[in-house]
Tab-separated table of C-alpha atoms in Angstrom:
chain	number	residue	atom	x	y	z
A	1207	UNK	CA	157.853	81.554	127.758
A	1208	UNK	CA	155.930	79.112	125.102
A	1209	UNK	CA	158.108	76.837	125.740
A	1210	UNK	CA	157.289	76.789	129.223
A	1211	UNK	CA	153.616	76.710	128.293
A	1212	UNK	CA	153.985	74.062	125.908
A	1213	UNK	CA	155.798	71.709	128.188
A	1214	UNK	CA	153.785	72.523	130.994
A	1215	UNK	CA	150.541	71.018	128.941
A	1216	UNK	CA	148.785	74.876	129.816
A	1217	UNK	CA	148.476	75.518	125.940
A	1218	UNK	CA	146.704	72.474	125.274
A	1219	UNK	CA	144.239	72.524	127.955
A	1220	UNK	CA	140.946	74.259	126.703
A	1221	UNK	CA	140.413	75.738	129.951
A	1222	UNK	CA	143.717	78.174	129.470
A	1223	UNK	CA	141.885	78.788	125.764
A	1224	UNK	CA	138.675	79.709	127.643
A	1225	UNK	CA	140.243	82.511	130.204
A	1226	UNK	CA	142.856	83.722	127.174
A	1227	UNK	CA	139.727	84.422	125.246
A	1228	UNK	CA	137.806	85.923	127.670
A	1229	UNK	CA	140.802	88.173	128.491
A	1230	UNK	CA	141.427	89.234	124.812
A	1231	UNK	CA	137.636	89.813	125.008
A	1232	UNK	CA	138.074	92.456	127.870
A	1233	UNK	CA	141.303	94.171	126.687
A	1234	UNK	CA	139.504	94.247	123.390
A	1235	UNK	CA	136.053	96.161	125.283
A	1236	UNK	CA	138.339	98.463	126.861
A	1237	UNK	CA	140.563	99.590	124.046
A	1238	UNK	CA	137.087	100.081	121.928
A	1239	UNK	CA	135.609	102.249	125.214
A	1240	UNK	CA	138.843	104.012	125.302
A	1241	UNK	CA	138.930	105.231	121.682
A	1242	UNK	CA	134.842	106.008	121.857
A	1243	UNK	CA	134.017	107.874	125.421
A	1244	UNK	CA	134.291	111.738	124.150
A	1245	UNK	CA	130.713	111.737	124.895
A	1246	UNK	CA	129.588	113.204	121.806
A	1247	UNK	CA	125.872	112.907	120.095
A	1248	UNK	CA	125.109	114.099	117.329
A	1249	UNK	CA	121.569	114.487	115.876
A	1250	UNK	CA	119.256	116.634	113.562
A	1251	UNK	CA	116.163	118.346	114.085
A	1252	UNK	CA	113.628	118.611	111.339
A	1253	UNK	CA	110.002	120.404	110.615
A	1254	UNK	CA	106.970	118.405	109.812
A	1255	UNK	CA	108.166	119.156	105.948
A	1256	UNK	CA	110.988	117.594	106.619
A	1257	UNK	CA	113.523	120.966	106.489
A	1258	UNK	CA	116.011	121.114	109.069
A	1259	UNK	CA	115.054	123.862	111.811
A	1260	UNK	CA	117.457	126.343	113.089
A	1261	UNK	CA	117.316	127.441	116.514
A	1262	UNK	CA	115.274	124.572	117.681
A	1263	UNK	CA	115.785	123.222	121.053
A	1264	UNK	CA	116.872	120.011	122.268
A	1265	UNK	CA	117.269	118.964	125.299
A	1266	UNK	CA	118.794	115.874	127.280
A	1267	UNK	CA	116.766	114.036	130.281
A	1268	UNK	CA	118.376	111.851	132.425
A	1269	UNK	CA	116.628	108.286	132.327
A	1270	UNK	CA	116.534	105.673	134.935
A	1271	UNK	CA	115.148	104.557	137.871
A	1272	UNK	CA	115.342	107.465	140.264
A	1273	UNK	CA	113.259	109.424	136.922
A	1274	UNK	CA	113.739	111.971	134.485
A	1275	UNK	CA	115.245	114.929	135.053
A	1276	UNK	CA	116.727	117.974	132.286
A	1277	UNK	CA	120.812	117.701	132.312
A	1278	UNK	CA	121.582	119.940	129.411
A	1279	UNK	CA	119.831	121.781	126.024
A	1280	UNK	CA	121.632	123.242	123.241
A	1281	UNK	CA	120.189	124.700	120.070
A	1282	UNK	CA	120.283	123.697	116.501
A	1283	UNK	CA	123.026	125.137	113.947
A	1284	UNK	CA	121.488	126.132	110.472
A	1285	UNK	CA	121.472	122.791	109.164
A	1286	UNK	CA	119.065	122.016	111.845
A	1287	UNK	CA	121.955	119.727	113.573
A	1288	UNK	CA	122.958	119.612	117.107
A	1289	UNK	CA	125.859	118.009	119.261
A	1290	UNK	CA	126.030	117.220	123.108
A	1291	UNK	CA	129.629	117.122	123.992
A	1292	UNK	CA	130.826	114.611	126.986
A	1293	UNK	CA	127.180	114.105	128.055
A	1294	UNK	CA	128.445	111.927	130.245
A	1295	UNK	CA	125.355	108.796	130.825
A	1296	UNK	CA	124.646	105.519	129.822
A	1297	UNK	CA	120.491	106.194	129.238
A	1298	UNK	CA	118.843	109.196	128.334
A	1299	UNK	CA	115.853	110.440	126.808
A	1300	UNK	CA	116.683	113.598	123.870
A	1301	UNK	CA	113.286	115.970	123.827
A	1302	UNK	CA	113.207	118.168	120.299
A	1303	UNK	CA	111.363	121.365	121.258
A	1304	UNK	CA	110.210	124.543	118.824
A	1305	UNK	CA	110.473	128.209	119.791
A	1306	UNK	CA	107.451	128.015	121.862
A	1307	UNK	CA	107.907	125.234	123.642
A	1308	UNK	CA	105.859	122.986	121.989
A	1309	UNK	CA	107.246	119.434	121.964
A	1310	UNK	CA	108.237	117.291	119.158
A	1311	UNK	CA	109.703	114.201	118.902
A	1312	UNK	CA	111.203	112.444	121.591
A	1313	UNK	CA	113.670	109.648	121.372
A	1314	UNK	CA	114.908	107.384	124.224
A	1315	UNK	CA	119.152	106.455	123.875
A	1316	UNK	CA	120.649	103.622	125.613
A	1317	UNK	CA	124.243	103.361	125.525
A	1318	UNK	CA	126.724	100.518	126.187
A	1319	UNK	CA	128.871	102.800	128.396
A	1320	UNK	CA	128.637	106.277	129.968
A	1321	UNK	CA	129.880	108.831	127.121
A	1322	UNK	CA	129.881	106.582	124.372
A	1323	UNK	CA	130.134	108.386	121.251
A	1324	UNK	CA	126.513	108.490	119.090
A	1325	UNK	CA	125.346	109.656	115.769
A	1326	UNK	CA	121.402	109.271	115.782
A	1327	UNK	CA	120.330	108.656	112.378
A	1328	UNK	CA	116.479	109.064	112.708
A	1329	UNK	CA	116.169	112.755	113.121
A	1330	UNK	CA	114.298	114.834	115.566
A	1331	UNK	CA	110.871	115.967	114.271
A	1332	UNK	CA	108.756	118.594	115.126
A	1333	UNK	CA	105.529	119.654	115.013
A	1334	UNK	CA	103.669	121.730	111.830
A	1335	UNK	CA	103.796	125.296	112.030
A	1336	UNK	CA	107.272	125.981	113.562
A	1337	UNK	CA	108.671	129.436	113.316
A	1338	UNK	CA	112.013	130.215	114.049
A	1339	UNK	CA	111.914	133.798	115.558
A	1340	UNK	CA	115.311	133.955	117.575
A	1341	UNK	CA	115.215	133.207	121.520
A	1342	UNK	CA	112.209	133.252	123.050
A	1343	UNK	CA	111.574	130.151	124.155
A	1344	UNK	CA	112.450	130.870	127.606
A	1345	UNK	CA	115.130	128.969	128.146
A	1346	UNK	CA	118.053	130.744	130.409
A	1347	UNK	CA	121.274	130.400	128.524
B	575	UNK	CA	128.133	38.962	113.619
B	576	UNK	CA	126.348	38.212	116.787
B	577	UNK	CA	129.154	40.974	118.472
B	578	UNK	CA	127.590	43.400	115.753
B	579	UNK	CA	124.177	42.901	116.506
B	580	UNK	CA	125.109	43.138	120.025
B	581	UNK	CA	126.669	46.417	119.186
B	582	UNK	CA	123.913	47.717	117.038
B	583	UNK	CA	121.379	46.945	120.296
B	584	UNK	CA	123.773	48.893	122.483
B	585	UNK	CA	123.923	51.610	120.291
B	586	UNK	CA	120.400	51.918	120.031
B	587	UNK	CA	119.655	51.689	123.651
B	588	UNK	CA	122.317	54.881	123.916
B	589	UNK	CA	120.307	56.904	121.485
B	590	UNK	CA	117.040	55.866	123.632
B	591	UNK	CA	118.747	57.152	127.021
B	592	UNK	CA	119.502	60.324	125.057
B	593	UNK	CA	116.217	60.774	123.827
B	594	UNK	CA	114.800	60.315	127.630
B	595	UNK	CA	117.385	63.035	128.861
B	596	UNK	CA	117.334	65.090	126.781
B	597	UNK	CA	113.535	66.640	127.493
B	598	UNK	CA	114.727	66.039	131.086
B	599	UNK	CA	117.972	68.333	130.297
B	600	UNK	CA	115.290	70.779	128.685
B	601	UNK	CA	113.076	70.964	131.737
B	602	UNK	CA	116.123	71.898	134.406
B	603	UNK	CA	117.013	74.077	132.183
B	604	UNK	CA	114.056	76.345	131.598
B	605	UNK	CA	114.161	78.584	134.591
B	606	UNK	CA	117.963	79.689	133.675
B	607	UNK	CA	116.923	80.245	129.970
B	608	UNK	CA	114.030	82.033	131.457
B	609	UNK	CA	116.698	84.139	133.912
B	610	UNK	CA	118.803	84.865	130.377
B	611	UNK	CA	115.481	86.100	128.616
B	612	UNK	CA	114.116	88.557	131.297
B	613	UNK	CA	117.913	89.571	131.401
B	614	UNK	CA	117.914	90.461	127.774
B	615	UNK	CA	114.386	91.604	127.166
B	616	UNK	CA	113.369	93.795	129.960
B	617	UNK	CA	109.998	92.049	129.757
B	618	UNK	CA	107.769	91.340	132.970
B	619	UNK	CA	108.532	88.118	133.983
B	620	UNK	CA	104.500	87.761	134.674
B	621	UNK	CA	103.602	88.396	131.340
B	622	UNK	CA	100.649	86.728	129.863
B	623	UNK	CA	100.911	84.631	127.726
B	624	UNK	CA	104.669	84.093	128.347
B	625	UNK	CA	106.818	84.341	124.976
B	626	UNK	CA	108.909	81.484	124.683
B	627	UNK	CA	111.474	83.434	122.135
B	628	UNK	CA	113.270	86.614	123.496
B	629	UNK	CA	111.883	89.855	121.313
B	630	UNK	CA	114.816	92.396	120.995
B	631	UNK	CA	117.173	91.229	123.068
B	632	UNK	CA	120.224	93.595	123.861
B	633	UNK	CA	122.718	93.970	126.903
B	634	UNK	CA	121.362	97.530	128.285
B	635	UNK	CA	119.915	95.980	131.633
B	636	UNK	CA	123.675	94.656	132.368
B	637	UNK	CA	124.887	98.155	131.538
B	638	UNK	CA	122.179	99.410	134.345
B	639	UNK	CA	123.372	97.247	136.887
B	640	UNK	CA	126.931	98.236	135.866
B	641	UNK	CA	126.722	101.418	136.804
B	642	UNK	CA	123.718	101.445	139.391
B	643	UNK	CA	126.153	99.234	141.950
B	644	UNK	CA	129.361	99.172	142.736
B	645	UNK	CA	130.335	96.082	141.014
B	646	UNK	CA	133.681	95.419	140.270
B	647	UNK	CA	133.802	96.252	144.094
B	648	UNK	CA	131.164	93.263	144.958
B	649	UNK	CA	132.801	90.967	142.387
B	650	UNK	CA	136.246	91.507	144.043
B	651	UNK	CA	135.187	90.641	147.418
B	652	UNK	CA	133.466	87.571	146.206
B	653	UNK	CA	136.500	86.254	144.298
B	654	UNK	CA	138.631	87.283	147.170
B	655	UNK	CA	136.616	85.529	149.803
B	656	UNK	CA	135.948	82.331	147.183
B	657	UNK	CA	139.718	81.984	146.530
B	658	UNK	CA	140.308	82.213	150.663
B	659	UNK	CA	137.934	79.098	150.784
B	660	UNK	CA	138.718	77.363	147.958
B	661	UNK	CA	142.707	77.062	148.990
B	662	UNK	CA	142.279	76.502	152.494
B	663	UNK	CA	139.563	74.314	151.509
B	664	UNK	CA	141.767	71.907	149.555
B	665	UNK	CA	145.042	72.490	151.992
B	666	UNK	CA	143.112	71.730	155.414
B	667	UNK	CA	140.853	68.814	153.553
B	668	UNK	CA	143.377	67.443	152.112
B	669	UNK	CA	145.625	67.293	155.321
B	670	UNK	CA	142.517	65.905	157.144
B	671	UNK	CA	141.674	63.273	154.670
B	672	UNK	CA	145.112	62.011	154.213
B	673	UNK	CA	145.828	61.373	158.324
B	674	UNK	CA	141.812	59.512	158.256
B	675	UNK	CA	143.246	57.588	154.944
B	676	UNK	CA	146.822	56.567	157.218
B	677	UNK	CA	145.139	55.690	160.203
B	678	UNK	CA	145.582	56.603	163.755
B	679	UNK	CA	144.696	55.438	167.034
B	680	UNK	CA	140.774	57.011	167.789
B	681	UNK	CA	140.024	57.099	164.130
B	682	UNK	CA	136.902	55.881	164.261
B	683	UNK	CA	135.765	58.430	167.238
B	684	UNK	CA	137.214	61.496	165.208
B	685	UNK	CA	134.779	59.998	162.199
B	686	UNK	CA	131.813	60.067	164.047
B	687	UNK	CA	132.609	63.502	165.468
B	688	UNK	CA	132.826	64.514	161.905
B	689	UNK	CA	129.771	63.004	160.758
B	690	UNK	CA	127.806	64.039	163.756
B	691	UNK	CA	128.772	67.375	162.880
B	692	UNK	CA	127.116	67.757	160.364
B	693	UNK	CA	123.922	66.572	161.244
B	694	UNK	CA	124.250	70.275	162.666
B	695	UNK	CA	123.210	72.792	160.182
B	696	UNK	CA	125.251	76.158	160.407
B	697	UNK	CA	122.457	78.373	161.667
B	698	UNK	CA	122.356	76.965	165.211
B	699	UNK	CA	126.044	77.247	165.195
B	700	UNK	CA	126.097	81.046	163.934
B	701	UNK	CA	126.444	82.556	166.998
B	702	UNK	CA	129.096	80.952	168.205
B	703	UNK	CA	131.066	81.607	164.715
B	704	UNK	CA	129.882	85.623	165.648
B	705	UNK	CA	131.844	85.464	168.830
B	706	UNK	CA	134.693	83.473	167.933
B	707	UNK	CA	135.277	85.511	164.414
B	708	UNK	CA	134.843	88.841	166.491
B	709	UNK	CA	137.345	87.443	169.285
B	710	UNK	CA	139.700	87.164	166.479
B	711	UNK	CA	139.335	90.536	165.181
B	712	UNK	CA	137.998	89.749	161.705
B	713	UNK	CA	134.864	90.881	161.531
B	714	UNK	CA	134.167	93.203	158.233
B	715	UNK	CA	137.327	91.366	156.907
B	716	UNK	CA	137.616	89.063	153.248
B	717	UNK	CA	139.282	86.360	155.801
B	718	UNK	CA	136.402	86.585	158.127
B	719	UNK	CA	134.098	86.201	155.486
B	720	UNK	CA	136.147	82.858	154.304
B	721	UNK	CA	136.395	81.292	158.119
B	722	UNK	CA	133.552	79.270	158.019
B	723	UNK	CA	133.954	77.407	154.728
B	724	UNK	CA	137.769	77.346	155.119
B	725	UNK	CA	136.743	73.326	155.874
B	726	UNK	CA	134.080	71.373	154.908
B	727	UNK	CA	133.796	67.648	156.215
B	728	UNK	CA	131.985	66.545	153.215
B	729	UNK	CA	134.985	67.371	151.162
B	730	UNK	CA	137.068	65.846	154.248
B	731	UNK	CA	136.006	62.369	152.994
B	732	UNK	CA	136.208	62.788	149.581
B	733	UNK	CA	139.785	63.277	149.945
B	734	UNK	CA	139.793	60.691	152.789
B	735	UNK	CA	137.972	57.865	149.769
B	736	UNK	CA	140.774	59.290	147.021
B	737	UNK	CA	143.852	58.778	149.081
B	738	UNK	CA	142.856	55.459	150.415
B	739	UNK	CA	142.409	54.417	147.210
B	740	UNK	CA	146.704	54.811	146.403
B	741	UNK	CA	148.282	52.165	147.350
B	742	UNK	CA	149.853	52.006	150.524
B	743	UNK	CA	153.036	50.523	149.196
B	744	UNK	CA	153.141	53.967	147.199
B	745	UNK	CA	153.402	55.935	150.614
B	746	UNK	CA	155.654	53.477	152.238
B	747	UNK	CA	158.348	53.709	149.681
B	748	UNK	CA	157.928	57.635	149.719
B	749	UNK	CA	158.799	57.425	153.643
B	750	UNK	CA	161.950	55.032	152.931
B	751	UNK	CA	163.064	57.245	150.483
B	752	UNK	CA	163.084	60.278	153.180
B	753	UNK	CA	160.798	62.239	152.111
B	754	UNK	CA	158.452	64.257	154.589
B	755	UNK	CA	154.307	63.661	155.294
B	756	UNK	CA	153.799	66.895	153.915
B	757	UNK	CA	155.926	66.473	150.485
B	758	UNK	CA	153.892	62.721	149.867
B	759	UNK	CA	150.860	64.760	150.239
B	760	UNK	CA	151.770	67.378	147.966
B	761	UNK	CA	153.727	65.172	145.440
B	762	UNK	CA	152.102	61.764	145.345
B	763	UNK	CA	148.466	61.993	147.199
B	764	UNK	CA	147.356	65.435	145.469
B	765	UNK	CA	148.259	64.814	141.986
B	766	UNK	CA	147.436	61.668	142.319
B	767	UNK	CA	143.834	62.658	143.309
B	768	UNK	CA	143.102	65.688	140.443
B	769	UNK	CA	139.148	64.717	140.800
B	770	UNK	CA	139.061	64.966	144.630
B	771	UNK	CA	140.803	68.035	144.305
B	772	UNK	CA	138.401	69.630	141.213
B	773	UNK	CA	135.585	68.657	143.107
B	774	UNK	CA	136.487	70.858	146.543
B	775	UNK	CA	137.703	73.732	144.454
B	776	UNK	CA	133.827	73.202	142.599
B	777	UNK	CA	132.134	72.728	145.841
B	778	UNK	CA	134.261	75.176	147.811
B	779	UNK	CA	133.799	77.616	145.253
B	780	UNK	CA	130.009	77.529	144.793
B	781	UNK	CA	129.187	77.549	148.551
B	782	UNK	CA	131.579	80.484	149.384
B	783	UNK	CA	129.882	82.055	145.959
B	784	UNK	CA	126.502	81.348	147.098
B	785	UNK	CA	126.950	82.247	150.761
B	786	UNK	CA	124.455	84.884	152.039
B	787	UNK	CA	123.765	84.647	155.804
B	788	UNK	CA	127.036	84.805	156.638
B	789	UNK	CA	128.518	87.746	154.619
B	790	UNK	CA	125.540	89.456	155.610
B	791	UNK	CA	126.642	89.007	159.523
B	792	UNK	CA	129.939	89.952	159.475
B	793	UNK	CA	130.256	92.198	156.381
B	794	UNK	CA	129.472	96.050	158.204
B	795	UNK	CA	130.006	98.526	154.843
B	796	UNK	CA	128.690	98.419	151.363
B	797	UNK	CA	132.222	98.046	150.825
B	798	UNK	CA	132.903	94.883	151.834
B	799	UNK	CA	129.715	93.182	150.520
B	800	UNK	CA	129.537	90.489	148.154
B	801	UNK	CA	128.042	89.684	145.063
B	802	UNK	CA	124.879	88.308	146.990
B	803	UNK	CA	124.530	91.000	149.591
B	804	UNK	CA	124.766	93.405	146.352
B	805	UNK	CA	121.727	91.766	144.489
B	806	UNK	CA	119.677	91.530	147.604
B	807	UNK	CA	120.513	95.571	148.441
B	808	UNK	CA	119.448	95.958	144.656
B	809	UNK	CA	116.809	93.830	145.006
B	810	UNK	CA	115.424	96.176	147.791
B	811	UNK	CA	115.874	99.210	145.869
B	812	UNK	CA	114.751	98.168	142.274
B	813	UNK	CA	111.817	97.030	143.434
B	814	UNK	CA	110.624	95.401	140.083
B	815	UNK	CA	110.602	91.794	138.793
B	816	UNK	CA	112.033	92.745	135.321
B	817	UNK	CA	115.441	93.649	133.375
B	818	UNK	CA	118.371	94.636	135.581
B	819	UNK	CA	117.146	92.416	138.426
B	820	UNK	CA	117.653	89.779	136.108
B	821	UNK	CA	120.994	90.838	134.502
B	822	UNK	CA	122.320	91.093	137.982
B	823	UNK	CA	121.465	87.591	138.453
B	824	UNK	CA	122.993	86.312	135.381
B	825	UNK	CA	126.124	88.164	136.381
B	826	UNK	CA	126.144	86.972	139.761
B	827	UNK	CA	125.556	83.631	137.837
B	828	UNK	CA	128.475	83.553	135.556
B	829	UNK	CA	131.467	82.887	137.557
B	830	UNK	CA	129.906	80.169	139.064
B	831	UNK	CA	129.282	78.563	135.937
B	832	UNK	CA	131.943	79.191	134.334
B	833	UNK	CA	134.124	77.516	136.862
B	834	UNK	CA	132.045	74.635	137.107
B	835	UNK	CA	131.574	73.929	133.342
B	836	UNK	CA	135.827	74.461	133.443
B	837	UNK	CA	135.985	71.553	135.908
B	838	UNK	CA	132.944	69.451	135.294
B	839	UNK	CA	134.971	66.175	133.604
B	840	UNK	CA	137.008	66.029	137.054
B	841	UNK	CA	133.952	67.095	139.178
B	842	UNK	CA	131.603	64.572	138.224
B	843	UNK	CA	134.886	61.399	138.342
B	844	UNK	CA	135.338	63.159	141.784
B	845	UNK	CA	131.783	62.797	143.168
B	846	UNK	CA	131.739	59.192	141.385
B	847	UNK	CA	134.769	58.295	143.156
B	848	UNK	CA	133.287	59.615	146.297
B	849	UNK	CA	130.225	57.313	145.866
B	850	UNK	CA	132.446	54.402	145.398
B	851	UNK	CA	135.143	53.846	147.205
B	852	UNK	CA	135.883	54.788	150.977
């Protein structure tokens, strides 16, 4: 087969070079997208102190054009951490909330492919005077 | 010493031509780095003032348009339709030119029809096409799509100037030797002409690429619609002059280029040749 590349002048022309790169290029994208589409995010919540909050909220807006619109919420472990599993988009917005509702920090995620895998290192913040006091916050589970 | 001098001038007179084009090369370029930095920025194209220097660019408006439109889908038919013209382009044109570069008896009628024709831009002749294309059963078909450009008489007489430029003697002995009119065109005339030919596949390739009106006439689902059709649908629906308009653009863009910049040293001999001889 090189042989009949060689002697056919293909492997010297920079044109073949051009489309073999571009191909390794794609097989390349794939196998990464392959190996990194579980659709997992993983995050931390934190109080205005700093300490992570248990119980906290967070929930997952789609983004876009058509606007935003709540796709899922889960709640914070004791370390204050929280994981979406196969979320599933390319661009959404992640909404920290307290007990009561009252918002924290909001952070927009764009992703290079729908359920890319994400650790987001800038955790979620919310506002002073958060009290963790079990469910009520509302939220059907 | 005189030849050195004379070199030295020459030299210097290159490096002044470069200096001239190359702010001229800047300015033609602008509007496609501009295209590029909307693409990569998000940022209104409006903007006052206008930053020259892209501020944190990144690929998310080319993920957008990835998944807002069905692109592979669009990109398919256009390479589909492109590849229809492009090899009829260079079968039929090449055919054409080589009986105009033999000779034959009403030649110079057949010319004139040929360059009379197009004096005749396609719109006027659109409806027609319509009937014709639907008589044959292929509208909302890749070969329907192809029909029109499947010849092109421009490209007609660049193969018609690149054949008559082999010598005739060249064809003769082919004939003694047996072989057919089709095999001298495929084994002497073609390879013989690699510039004609890069310049139709260039040519035939951009304005299949590049065709709107008439995709838009005969293509009747989303799923047949090029990569043109596509950006004008998303054009309609994005409504905005910023980010994924722009990506879209680029990507429509790309192919294009790419081919073009592949084929440019035998594109630009072709069109000289073109100019030339003939």
């Amino acid at each position: 087969m090189r042989i009949f590349f060689w002697r056919s002048g293909l492997l010297g022309d920079p044109r073949m070079w051009v489309i073999a790169a571009i191909a390794v290029l794609v097989i390349a994208w794939n196998a990464y997208v392959e190996f990194n589409d579980d659709g997992v995010v993983r995050g931390k919540v934190i109080d205005a102190g700093g300490l992570p909050v248990a119980g906290a909220n967070v929930v997952m807006y789609a983004a876009g054009t058509v606007g935003s619109q709540p796709l899922r919420r889960v709640r914070t472990k004791q370390d204050g951490s929280f994981e979406f599993i196969g979320h599933g988009q390319h661009h959404f917005r992640l909404q920290a909330t307290d007990v009561t509702n009252r918002p924290g920090d909001s952070v927009d995620v764009r992703l290079y492919f729908r359920n890319q895998n994400l650790k987001i290192d800038l955790p979620l913040r919310l506002p002073e005077a958060t009290e963790v006091q079990g469910s009520q916050d509302g939220f059907s589970r | 010493m005189a030849g050195d001098a004379a070199l030295s001038r020459r030299g210097i007179a290159k490096w002044l031509a470069h200096l001239a084009l190359l702010p001229a090369s800047a300015l033609m370029l602008i509007p496609f780095y501009w295209l590029l930095k909307t693409s990569l920025t998000g940022e209104n194209l409006f903007v006052y003032p206008p930053r020259v220097w892209p501020d944190d660019p990144n690929l998310f408006h080319f993920v957008d348009v990835w998944y807002a439109v069905p692109f592979i889908r669009y990109l398919w038919n256009s390479v589909l339709v492109s590849a229809l013209a492009v090899v009829s382009n260079v079968v039929l044109n090449a055919m054409a030119g080589y009986a105009l570069a033999q000779g034959f008896r009403g030649q110079r009628g057949i010319v004139l029809l040929l360059l009379s024709s197009m004096m005749i831009p396609f719109q006027v002749t659109v409806v027609p096409a319509y009937l014709i294309t639907r008589e044959l059963g292929l509208l909302n078909s890749h070969l329907g799509m192809a029909l029109p450009l499947s010849s092109t008489i421009v490209c007609i007489f660049l193969f018609k100037a690149s054949f008559s430029a082999i010598p005739r003697s060249l064809t003769e002995a082919a004939r003694i030797d047996g072989m057919s009119e089709w095999r001298i065109i495929r084994e002497i005339h073609l390879p013989l002409s690699k510039a004609a030919v890069a310049t139709n596949v260039v040519l035939a390739f951009v304005w299949s690429w590049n065709s709107f009106l008439w995709p838009l006439l005969v293509a009747r689902d989303q799923q047949m619609q090029t990569l043109p059709l596509g950006l004008a649908a998303f054009l309609s629906v994005v409504e905005d002059t910023s980010g994924a308009l722009y990506a879209f653009c680029v990507m429509v863009l790309m192919p294009g280029l790419l081919v073009f910049l592949m084929a440019q040293r035998h594109f630009i001999a072709g069109l000289t040749a073109g100019a030339t001889k003939g």
